[in-house]
Amino acid sequence: MFQQAVKNDWKAIIDNKSKFLLAHSSSGHKHSLRGEDIKNFPRISKLILMKSHLTHCSREETASSEVKALDNFFTMLQTEPNRVYYG
């Protein structure tokens, strides 16, 4: 990530490099972080919650596009059943 930040001149990441923390996680969920990795960082929960919110937003965008595609499929199934296929 830091190499990409330098390459793309992302000042916010470069300037705050010392604030990043590498911690092990078995999944993308907050509770998967190992306690010993984050116990000395009291503000880490707030940062993790912010990241969780961003991840949730991107998942919602993906889900909304899938719902839209499904709506289009059902609309076509009702109006033009000869054009509809699944698979």
Coordinates of C-alpha atoms in Angstrom, one line a residue:
M1 CA 0.0 0.0 0.0
F2 CA 2.8 2.4 0.8
Q3 CA 4.5 1.7 -2.5
Q4 CA 1.3 2.6 -4.3
A5 CA 0.9 5.7 -2.1
V6 CA 4.4 6.9 -3.2
K7 CA 3.8 5.9 -6.8
N8 CA 0.5 7.8 -7.0
D9 CA 1.6 10.6 -4.7
W10 CA -1.2 10.0 -2.1
K11 CA -0.1 12.6 0.5
A12 CA -2.6 11.6 3.2
I13 CA -1.2 8.1 3.4
I14 CA 2.4 9.1 3.1
D15 CA 2.1 11.8 5.8
N16 CA 0.3 9.4 8.2
K17 CA 2.4 6.3 7.6
S18 CA 3.5 6.2 11.2
K19 CA -0.1 5.9 12.3
F20 CA -0.7 2.6 10.5
L21 CA -0.8 -0.6 12.5
L22 CA -0.4 -4.1 11.1
A23 CA -2.5 -6.6 13.0
H24 CA -3.5 -10.2 12.3
S25 CA -7.1 -10.9 11.5
S26 CA -8.7 -14.2 10.5
S27 CA -11.5 -12.4 8.6
G28 CA -12.7 -8.9 7.9
H29 CA -14.8 -8.6 11.1
K30 CA -13.7 -6.5 14.0
H31 CA -13.9 -9.3 16.5
S32 CA -11.4 -11.3 14.5
L33 CA -8.5 -9.0 15.5
R34 CA -6.2 -10.5 18.1
G35 CA -6.3 -8.6 21.4
E36 CA -2.6 -8.6 21.9
D37 CA -2.1 -6.8 18.5
I38 CA -4.4 -3.9 19.4
K39 CA -4.5 -3.6 23.2
N40 CA -2.0 -0.8 23.3
F41 CA -4.0 1.3 20.9
P42 CA -7.1 2.8 22.6
R43 CA -8.2 4.6 19.4
I44 CA -8.1 1.5 17.2
S45 CA -11.7 0.6 17.8
K46 CA -12.9 3.9 16.4
L47 CA -10.7 3.5 13.3
I48 CA -11.9 -0.1 12.8
L49 CA -15.5 1.0 13.1
M50 CA -14.9 3.6 10.4
K51 CA -13.4 1.0 8.1
S52 CA -16.3 -1.4 8.8
H53 CA -18.7 1.3 7.8
L54 CA -16.8 1.9 4.5
T55 CA -16.8 -1.9 3.8
H56 CA -20.5 -2.0 4.5
C57 CA -21.2 0.8 2.1
S58 CA -19.4 -0.9 -0.7
R59 CA -21.3 -4.1 0.0
E60 CA -24.5 -2.2 -0.2
E61 CA -23.6 -0.8 -3.6
T62 CA -22.8 -4.4 -4.8
A63 CA -26.1 -5.7 -3.4
S64 CA -28.1 -2.9 -5.0
S65 CA -26.7 -3.6 -8.4
E66 CA -27.6 -7.3 -7.9
V67 CA -31.1 -6.4 -6.8
K68 CA -31.5 -4.2 -9.9
A69 CA -30.3 -7.0 -12.2
L70 CA -32.8 -9.4 -10.5
D71 CA -35.6 -6.9 -10.9
N72 CA -34.8 -6.5 -14.6
F73 CA -34.8 -10.3 -15.0
F74 CA -38.3 -10.6 -13.4
T75 CA -39.6 -7.7 -15.4
M76 CA -38.5 -9.3 -18.6
L77 CA -39.9 -12.7 -17.4
Q78 CA -43.3 -11.1 -17.1
T79 CA -43.2 -9.0 -20.3
E80 CA -41.1 -11.1 -22.7
P81 CA -40.8 -14.7 -21.5
N82 CA -39.2 -15.9 -24.8
R83 CA -36.1 -13.7 -24.2
V84 CA -35.4 -14.7 -20.7
Y85 CA -32.9 -17.3 -19.8
Y86 CA -31.0 -18.2 -16.6
G87 CA -27.7 -19.9 -16.2

